[in-house]
Short mmCIF file of C-alpha atoms in Angstrom, two decimals:
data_model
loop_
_atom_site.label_atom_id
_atom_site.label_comp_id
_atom_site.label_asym_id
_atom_site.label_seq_id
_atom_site.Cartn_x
_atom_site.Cartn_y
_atom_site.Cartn_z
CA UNK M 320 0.00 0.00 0.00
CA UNK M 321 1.18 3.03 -0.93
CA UNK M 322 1.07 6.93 0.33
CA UNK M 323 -1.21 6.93 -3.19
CA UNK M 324 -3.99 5.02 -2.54
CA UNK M 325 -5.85 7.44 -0.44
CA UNK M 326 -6.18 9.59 -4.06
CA UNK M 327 -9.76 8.10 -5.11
CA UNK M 328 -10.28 8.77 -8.53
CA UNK M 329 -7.20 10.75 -9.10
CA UNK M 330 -4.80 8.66 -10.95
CA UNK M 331 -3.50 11.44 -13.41
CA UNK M 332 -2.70 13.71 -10.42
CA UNK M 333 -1.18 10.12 -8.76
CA UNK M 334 1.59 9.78 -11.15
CA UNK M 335 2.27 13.55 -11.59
CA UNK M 336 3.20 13.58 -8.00
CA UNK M 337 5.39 10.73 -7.84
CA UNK M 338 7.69 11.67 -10.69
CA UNK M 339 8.00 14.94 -8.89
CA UNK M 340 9.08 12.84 -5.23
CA UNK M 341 10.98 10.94 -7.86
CA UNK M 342 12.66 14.23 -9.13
CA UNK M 343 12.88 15.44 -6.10
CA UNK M 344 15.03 12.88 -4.13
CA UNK M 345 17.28 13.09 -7.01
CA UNK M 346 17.90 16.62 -6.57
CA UNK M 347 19.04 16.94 -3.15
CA UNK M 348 22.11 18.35 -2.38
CA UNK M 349 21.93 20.23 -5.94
CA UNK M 350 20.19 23.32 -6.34
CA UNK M 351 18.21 21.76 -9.50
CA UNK M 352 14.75 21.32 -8.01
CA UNK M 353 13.11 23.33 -11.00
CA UNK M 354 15.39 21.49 -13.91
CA UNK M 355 14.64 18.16 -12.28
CA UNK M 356 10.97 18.41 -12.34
CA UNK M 357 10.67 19.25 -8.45
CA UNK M 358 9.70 23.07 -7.25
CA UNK M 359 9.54 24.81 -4.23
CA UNK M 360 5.84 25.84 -3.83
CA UNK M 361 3.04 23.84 -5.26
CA UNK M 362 -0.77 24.99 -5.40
CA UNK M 363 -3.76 21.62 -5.33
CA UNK M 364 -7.06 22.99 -6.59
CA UNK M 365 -10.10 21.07 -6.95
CA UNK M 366 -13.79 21.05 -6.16
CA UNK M 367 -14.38 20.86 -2.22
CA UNK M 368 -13.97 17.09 -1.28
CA UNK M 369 -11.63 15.68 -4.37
CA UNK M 370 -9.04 15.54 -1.70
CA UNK M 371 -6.77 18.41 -1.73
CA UNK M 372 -5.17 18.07 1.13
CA UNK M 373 -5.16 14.57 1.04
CA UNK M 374 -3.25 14.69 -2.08
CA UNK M 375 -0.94 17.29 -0.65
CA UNK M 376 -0.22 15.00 2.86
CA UNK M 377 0.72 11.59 0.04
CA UNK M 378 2.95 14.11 -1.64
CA UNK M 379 4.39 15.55 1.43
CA UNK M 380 5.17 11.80 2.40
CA UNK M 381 6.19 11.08 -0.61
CA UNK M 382 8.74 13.91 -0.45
CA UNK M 383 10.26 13.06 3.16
CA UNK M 384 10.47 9.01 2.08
CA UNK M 385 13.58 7.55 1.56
CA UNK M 386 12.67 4.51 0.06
CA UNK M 387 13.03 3.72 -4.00
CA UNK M 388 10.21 4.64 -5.54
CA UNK M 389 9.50 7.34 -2.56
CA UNK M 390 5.47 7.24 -0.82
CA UNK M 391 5.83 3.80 0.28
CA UNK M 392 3.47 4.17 2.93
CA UNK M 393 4.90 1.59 5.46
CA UNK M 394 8.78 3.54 6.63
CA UNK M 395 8.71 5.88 9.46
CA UNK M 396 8.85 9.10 7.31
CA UNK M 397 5.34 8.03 5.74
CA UNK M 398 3.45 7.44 8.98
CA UNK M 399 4.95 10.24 10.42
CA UNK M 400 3.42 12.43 7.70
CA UNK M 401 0.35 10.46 7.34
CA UNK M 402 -0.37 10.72 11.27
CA UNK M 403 0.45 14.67 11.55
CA UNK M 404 3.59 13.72 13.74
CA UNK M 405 6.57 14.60 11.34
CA UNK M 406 8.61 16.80 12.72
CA UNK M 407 9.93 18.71 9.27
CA UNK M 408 6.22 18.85 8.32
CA UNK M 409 4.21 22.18 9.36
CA UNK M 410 0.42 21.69 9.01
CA UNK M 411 -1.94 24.71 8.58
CA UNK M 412 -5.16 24.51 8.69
CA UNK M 413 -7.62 28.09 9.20
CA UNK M 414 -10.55 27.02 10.70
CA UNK M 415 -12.00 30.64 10.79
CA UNK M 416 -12.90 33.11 8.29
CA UNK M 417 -9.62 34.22 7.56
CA UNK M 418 -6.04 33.69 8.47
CA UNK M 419 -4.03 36.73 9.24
CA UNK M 420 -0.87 38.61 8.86
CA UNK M 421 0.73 37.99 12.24
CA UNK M 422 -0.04 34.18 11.84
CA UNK M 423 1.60 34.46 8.26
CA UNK M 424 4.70 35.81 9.84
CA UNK M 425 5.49 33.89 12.28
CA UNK M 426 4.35 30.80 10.02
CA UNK M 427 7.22 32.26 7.15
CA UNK M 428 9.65 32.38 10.32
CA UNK M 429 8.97 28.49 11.17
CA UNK M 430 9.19 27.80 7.52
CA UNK M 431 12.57 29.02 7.08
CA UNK M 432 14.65 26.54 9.62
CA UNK M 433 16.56 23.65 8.04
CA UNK M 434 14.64 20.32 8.41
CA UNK M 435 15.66 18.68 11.65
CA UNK M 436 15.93 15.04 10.36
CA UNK M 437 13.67 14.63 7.12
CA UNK M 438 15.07 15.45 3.47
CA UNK M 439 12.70 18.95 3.51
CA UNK M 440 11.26 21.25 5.47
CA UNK M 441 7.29 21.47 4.50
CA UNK M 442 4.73 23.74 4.71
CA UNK M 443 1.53 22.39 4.14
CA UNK M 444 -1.56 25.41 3.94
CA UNK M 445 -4.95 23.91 3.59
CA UNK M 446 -7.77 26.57 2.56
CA UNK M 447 -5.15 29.15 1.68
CA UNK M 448 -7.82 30.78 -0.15
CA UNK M 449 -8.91 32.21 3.44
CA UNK M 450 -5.37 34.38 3.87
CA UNK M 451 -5.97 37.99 3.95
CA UNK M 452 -4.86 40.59 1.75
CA UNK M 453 -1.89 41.58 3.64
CA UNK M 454 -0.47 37.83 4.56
CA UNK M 455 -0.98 37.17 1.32
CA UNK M 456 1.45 39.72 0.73
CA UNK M 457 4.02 38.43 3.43
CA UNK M 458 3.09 34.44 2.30
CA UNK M 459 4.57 36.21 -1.52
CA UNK M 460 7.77 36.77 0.08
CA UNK M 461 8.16 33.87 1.36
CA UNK M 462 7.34 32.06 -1.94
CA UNK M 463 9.34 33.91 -4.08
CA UNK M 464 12.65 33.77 -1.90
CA UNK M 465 12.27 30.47 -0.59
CA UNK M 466 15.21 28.72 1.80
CA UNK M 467 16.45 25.18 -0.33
CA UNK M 468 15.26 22.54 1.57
CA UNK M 469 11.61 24.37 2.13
CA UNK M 470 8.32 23.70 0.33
CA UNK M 471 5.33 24.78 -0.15
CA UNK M 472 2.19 22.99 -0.53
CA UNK M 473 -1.02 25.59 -0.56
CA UNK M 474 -4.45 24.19 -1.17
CA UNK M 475 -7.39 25.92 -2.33
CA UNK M 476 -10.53 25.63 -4.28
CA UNK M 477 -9.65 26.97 -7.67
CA UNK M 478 -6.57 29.11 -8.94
CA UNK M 479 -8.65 32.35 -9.17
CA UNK M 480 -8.72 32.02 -5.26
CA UNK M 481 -5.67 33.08 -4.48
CA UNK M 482 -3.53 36.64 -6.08
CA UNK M 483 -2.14 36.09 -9.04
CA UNK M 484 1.46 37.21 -7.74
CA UNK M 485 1.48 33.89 -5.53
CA UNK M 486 -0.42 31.19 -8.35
CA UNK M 487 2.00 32.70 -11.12
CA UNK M 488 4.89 31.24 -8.66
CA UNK M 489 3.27 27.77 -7.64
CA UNK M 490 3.44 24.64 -10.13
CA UNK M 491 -0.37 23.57 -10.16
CA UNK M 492 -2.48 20.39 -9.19
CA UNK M 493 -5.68 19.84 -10.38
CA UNK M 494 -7.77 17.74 -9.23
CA UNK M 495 -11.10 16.45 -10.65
CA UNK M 496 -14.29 15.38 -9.01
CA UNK M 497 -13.77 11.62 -8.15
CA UNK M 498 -16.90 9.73 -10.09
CA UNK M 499 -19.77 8.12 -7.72
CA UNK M 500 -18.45 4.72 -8.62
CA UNK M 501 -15.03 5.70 -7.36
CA UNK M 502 -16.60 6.51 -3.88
CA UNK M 503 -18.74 3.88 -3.76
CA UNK M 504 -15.48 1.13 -3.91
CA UNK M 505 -13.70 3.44 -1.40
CA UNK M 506 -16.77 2.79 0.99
CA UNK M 507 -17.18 -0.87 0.46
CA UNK M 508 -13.50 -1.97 0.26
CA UNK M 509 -11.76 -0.10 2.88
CA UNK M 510 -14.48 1.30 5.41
CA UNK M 511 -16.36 -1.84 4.92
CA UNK M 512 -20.17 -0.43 4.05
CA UNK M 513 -22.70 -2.13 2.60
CA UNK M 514 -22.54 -1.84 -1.48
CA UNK M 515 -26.27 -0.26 -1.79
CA UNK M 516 -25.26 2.12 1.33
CA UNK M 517 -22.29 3.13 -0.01
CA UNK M 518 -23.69 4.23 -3.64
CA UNK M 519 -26.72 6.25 -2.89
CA UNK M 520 -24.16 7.78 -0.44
CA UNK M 521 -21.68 8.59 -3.39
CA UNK M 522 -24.16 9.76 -5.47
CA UNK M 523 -25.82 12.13 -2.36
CA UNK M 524 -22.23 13.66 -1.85
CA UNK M 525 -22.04 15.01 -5.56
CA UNK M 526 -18.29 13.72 -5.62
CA UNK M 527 -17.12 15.06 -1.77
CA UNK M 528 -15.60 12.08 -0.43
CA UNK M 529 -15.86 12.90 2.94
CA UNK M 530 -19.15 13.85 3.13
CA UNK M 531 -19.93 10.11 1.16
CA UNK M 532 -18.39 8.66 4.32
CA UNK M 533 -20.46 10.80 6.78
CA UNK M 534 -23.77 10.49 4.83
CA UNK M 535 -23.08 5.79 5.19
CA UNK M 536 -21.96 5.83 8.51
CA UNK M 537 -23.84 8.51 10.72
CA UNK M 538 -28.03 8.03 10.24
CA UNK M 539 -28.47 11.41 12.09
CA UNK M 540 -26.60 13.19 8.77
CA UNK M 541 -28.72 10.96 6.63
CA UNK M 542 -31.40 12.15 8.75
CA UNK M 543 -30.72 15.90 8.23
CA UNK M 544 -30.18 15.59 4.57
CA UNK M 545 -33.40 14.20 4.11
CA UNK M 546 -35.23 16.94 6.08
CA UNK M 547 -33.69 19.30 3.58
CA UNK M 548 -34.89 17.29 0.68
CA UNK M 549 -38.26 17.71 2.04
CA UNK M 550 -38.53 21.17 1.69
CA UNK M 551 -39.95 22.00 -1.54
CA UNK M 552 -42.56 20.00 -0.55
CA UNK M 553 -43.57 22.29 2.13
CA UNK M 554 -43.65 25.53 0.27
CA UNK M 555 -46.88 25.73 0.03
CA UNK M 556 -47.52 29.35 1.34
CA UNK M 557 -46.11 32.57 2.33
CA UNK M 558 -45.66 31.27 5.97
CA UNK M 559 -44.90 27.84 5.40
CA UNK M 560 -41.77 29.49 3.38
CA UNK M 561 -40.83 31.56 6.28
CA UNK M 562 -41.06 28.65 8.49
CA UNK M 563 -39.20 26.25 6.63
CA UNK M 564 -36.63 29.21 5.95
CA UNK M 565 -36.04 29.43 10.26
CA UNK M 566 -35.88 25.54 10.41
CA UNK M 567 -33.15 25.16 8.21
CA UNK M 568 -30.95 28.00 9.36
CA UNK M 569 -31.82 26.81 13.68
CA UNK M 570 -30.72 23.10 12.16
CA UNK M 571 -27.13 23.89 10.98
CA UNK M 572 -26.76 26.50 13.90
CA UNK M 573 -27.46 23.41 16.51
CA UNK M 574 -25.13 21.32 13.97
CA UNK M 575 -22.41 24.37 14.22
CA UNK M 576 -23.06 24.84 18.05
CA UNK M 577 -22.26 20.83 19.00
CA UNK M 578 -19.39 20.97 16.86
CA UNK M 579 -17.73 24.28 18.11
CA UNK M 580 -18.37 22.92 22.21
CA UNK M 581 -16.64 19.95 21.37
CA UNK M 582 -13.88 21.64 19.93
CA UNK M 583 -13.34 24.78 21.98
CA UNK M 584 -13.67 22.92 25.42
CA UNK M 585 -10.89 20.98 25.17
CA UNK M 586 -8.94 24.12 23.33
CA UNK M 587 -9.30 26.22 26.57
CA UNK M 588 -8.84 23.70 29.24
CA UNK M 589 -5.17 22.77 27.37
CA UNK M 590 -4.44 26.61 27.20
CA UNK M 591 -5.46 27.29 30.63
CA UNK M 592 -3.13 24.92 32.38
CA UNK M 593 -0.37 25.49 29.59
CA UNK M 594 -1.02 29.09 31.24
CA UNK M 595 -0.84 27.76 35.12
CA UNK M 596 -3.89 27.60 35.87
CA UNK M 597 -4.29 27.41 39.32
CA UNK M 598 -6.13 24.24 41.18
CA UNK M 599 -8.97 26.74 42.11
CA UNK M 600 -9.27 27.87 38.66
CA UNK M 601 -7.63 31.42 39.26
CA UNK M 602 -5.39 32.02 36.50
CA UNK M 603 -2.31 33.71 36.81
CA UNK M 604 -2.09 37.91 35.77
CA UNK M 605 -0.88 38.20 32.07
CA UNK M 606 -2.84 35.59 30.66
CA UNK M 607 -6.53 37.31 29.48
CA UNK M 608 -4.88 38.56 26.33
CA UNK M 609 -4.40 34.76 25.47
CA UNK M 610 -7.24 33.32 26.36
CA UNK M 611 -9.22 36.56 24.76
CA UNK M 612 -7.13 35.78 21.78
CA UNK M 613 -8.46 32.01 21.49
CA UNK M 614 -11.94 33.15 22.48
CA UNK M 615 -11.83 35.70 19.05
CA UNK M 616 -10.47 32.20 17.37
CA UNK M 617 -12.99 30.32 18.50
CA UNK M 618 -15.98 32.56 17.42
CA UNK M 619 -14.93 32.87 14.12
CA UNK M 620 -14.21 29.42 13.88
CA UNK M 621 -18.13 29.27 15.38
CA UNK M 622 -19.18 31.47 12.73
CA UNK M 623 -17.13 29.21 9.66
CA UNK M 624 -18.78 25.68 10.63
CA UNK M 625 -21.79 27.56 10.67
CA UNK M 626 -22.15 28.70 7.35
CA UNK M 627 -20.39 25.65 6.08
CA UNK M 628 -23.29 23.77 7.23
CA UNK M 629 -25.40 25.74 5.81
CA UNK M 630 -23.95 25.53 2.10
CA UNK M 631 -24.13 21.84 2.76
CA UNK M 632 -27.62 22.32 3.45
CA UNK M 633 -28.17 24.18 0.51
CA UNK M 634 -26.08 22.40 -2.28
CA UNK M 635 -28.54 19.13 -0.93
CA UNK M 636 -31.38 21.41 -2.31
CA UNK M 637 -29.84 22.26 -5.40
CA UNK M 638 -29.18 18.78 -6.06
CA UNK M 639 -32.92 18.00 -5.62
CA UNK M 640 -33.76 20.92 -8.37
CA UNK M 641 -30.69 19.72 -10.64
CA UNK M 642 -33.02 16.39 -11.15
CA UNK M 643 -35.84 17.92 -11.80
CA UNK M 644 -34.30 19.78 -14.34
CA UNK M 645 -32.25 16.91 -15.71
CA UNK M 646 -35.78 15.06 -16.29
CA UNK M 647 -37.59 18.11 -18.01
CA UNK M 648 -34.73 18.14 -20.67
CA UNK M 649 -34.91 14.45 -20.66
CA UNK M 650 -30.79 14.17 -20.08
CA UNK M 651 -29.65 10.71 -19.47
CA UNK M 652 -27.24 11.84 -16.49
CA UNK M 653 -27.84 9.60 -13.25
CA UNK M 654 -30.16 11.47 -10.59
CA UNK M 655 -28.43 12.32 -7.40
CA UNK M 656 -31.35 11.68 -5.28
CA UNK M 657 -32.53 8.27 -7.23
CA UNK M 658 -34.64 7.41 -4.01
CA UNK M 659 -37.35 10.10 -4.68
CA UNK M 660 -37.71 9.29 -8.45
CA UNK M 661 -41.30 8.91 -7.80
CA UNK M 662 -41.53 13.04 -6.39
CA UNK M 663 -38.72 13.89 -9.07
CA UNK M 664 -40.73 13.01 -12.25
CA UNK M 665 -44.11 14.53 -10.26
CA UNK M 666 -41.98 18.09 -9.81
CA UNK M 667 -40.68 17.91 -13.32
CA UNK M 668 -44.46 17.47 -15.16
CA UNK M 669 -45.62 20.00 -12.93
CA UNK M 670 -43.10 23.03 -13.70
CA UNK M 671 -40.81 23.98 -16.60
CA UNK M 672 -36.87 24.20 -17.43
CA UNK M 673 -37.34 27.78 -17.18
CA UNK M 674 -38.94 27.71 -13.55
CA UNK M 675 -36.23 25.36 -12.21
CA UNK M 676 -33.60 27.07 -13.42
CA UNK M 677 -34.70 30.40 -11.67
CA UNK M 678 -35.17 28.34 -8.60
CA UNK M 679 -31.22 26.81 -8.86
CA UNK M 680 -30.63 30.51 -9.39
CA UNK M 681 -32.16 31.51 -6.25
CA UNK M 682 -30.34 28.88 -4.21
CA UNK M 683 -26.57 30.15 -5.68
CA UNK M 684 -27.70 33.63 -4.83
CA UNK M 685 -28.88 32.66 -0.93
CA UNK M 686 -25.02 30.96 -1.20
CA UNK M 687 -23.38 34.08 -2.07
CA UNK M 688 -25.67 36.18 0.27
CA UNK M 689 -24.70 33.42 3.45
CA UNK M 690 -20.74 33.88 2.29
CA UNK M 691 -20.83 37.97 2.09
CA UNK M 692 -22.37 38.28 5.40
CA UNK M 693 -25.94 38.91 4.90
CA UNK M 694 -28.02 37.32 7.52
CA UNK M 695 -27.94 33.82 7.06
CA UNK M 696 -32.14 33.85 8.18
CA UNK M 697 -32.98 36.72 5.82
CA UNK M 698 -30.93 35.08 3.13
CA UNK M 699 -32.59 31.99 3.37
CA UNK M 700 -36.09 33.49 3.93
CA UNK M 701 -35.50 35.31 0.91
CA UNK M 702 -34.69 32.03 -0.66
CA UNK M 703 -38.04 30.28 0.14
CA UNK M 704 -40.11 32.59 -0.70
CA UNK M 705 -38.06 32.68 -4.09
CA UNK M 706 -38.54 28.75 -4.92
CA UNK M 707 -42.39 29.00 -4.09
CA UNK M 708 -43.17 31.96 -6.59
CA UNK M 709 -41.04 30.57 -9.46
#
């Protein structure tokens, strides 16, 4: 088994990877990364679950193996990397709505030391999309004067996502969506689900990978989804919009809220005795402006989950529309929701191409509203209302 196998559906990006460990290994100790096919800074784009930082994690193995060919998946340097333990192997991952320019510093500063045992010292920035203008600007530095032995590996959605100063300087990884059959195998072969769990779980994640896994192992998520599905159905009025708008906006803020306890208690109660925290909970003078500090981190964090599960929410409701339309044109492409068939074909003689489209339209718009700040109920309210007039 090798670092590779985690790729699902990636086999193109696969063996562009390992001839660059490949190129790599043979250029130590020569200042010919570039001329041997290996670089210092590397961007992975691809739609949100093909595995970007998966694929970055099996190339930053690959990179620190010592084996012939490197990403063996079995020596020390692999599981290191593949458990988040390596000690030449920085992992970044902004879990608010940004990451900042004093974080970007002192990230450029770690960066720049000589790998301690490994053959490189890595940097790997998932969602580097969320850096700000100005560490963007320090992160370009960085990038463009890098140290020999350091490398960069920045994930993000899409180029476009980051300035063109940094993407002009990275080497570039696409990735593709990984097909439903693709997932499905993943599911049944290594995590052991049922076959007919496993593909109406592929198909329901529109190509995520993790979200397949979540939708065939937790009912509660299957639960939820279906909920969601079920709204169209219940836009029968004025009020029953509004109402359906509040339900699914107080669902992903409980889903938000029980994710952000579970992380943030055991945040505060590490950072509180790192601090000295006394046995009767005093804590000693000096310490608010850290514990404010992770508080700030924590809400924004808060605030992230909570629209994520919200455009979760809301791609599950395009999907449902994206059938209906796919059956009014009379397309041949596989419905994502197969088990409503019966409700898809009802909803597709009932409207027209035109109407569905405005209603897809509607749901990208409440997306873009939710991501620029607008209220996420008034957004979503708008939404509803939208989808039972059109």
């Amino acid at each position: 088994m090798s670092v590779w196998d985690d790729l699902v559906g990636q086999e193109p990006v696969a063996r562009q990877l390992a001839a660059a460990a490949e190129a790599g290994a043979a250029a130590l100790g020569r200042d010919e990364r570039a001329a041997a096919g290996m670089t210092h800074a590397w961007l992975f784009t691809g739609p949100p679950g093909s595995g970007q930082g998966t694929a970055a994690r099996a190339f930053a193995a690959a990179l620190q193996c010592r084996e012939t060919p490197p990403g063996c998946g079995h020596c020390a340097s692999c599981h290191q990397t593949l458990q988040g333990t390596h000690a030449d192997i920085e992992v970044v991952r902004p879990s608010g709505l940004s990451y900042g320019v004093r974080q970007t510093r002192e990230l450029v500063l770690r960066a720049a030391s000589s790998p301690s045992g490994g053959r490189w010292q890595i940097v790997l920035f998932e969602n580097a999309d969320l850096a700000t203008e100005a560490a963007a600007n320090a992160l370009l530095k960085a990038i463009e004067e890098p140290p020999p032995r350091t490398v960069w590996l920045l994930c993000a959605p899409s180029p476009e996502d980051l300035v063109t100063t940094i993407r002009s300087r990275c080497r570039l990884v696409t990735l593709r969506t990984p097909s439903p059959s693709a997932i499905a195998d993943v599911l049944t072969l290594r995590d052991g689900i049922d076959a007919e769990i496993a593909a109406e779980a592929a198909r329901a994640s529109q190509g995520h990978i993790g979200r397949a896994r979540q939708l065939a192992t937790d009912p509660e998520a299957r639960k939820r989804r279906a909920e969601v599905l079920s709204l169209p159905r219940r836009l029968t009025g004025v009020a029953p919009a509004v109402n359906a708008a509040a339900a699914l906006v107080a669902a992903a803020e409980a889903d938000a809220k029980a994710t952000a306890e579970e992380l943030n208690e055991p945040e505060t109660s590490d950072l509180r005795r790192a601090l000295g925290e006394s046995e009767k909970g005093r804590m000693p003078r000096g310490t608010a402006g850290a514990l404010k500090d992770l508080e700030d981190r924590q809400k924004s964090r808060a605030t992230r989950v909570k629209r994520d599960f919200l455009d979760r929410a809301l791609l599950d409701l395009a999907s449902y529309y994206r059938d209906v339309l796919a059956l009014q044109l009379g397309s041949p492409v596989e419905p994502v929701n197969g088990d409503r068939s019966a409700e898809l074909r009802s909803a597709a003689s009932t409207g027209t191409p035109e109407a569905t489209l405005r209603r897809l339209e509607a749901i990208m718009e409440c997306r873009q509203r939710v991501e620029a700040n607008v209220n996420p109920l008034l957004a979503v309210e708008a939404m509803t209302l939208a989808l039972r007039t059109s």
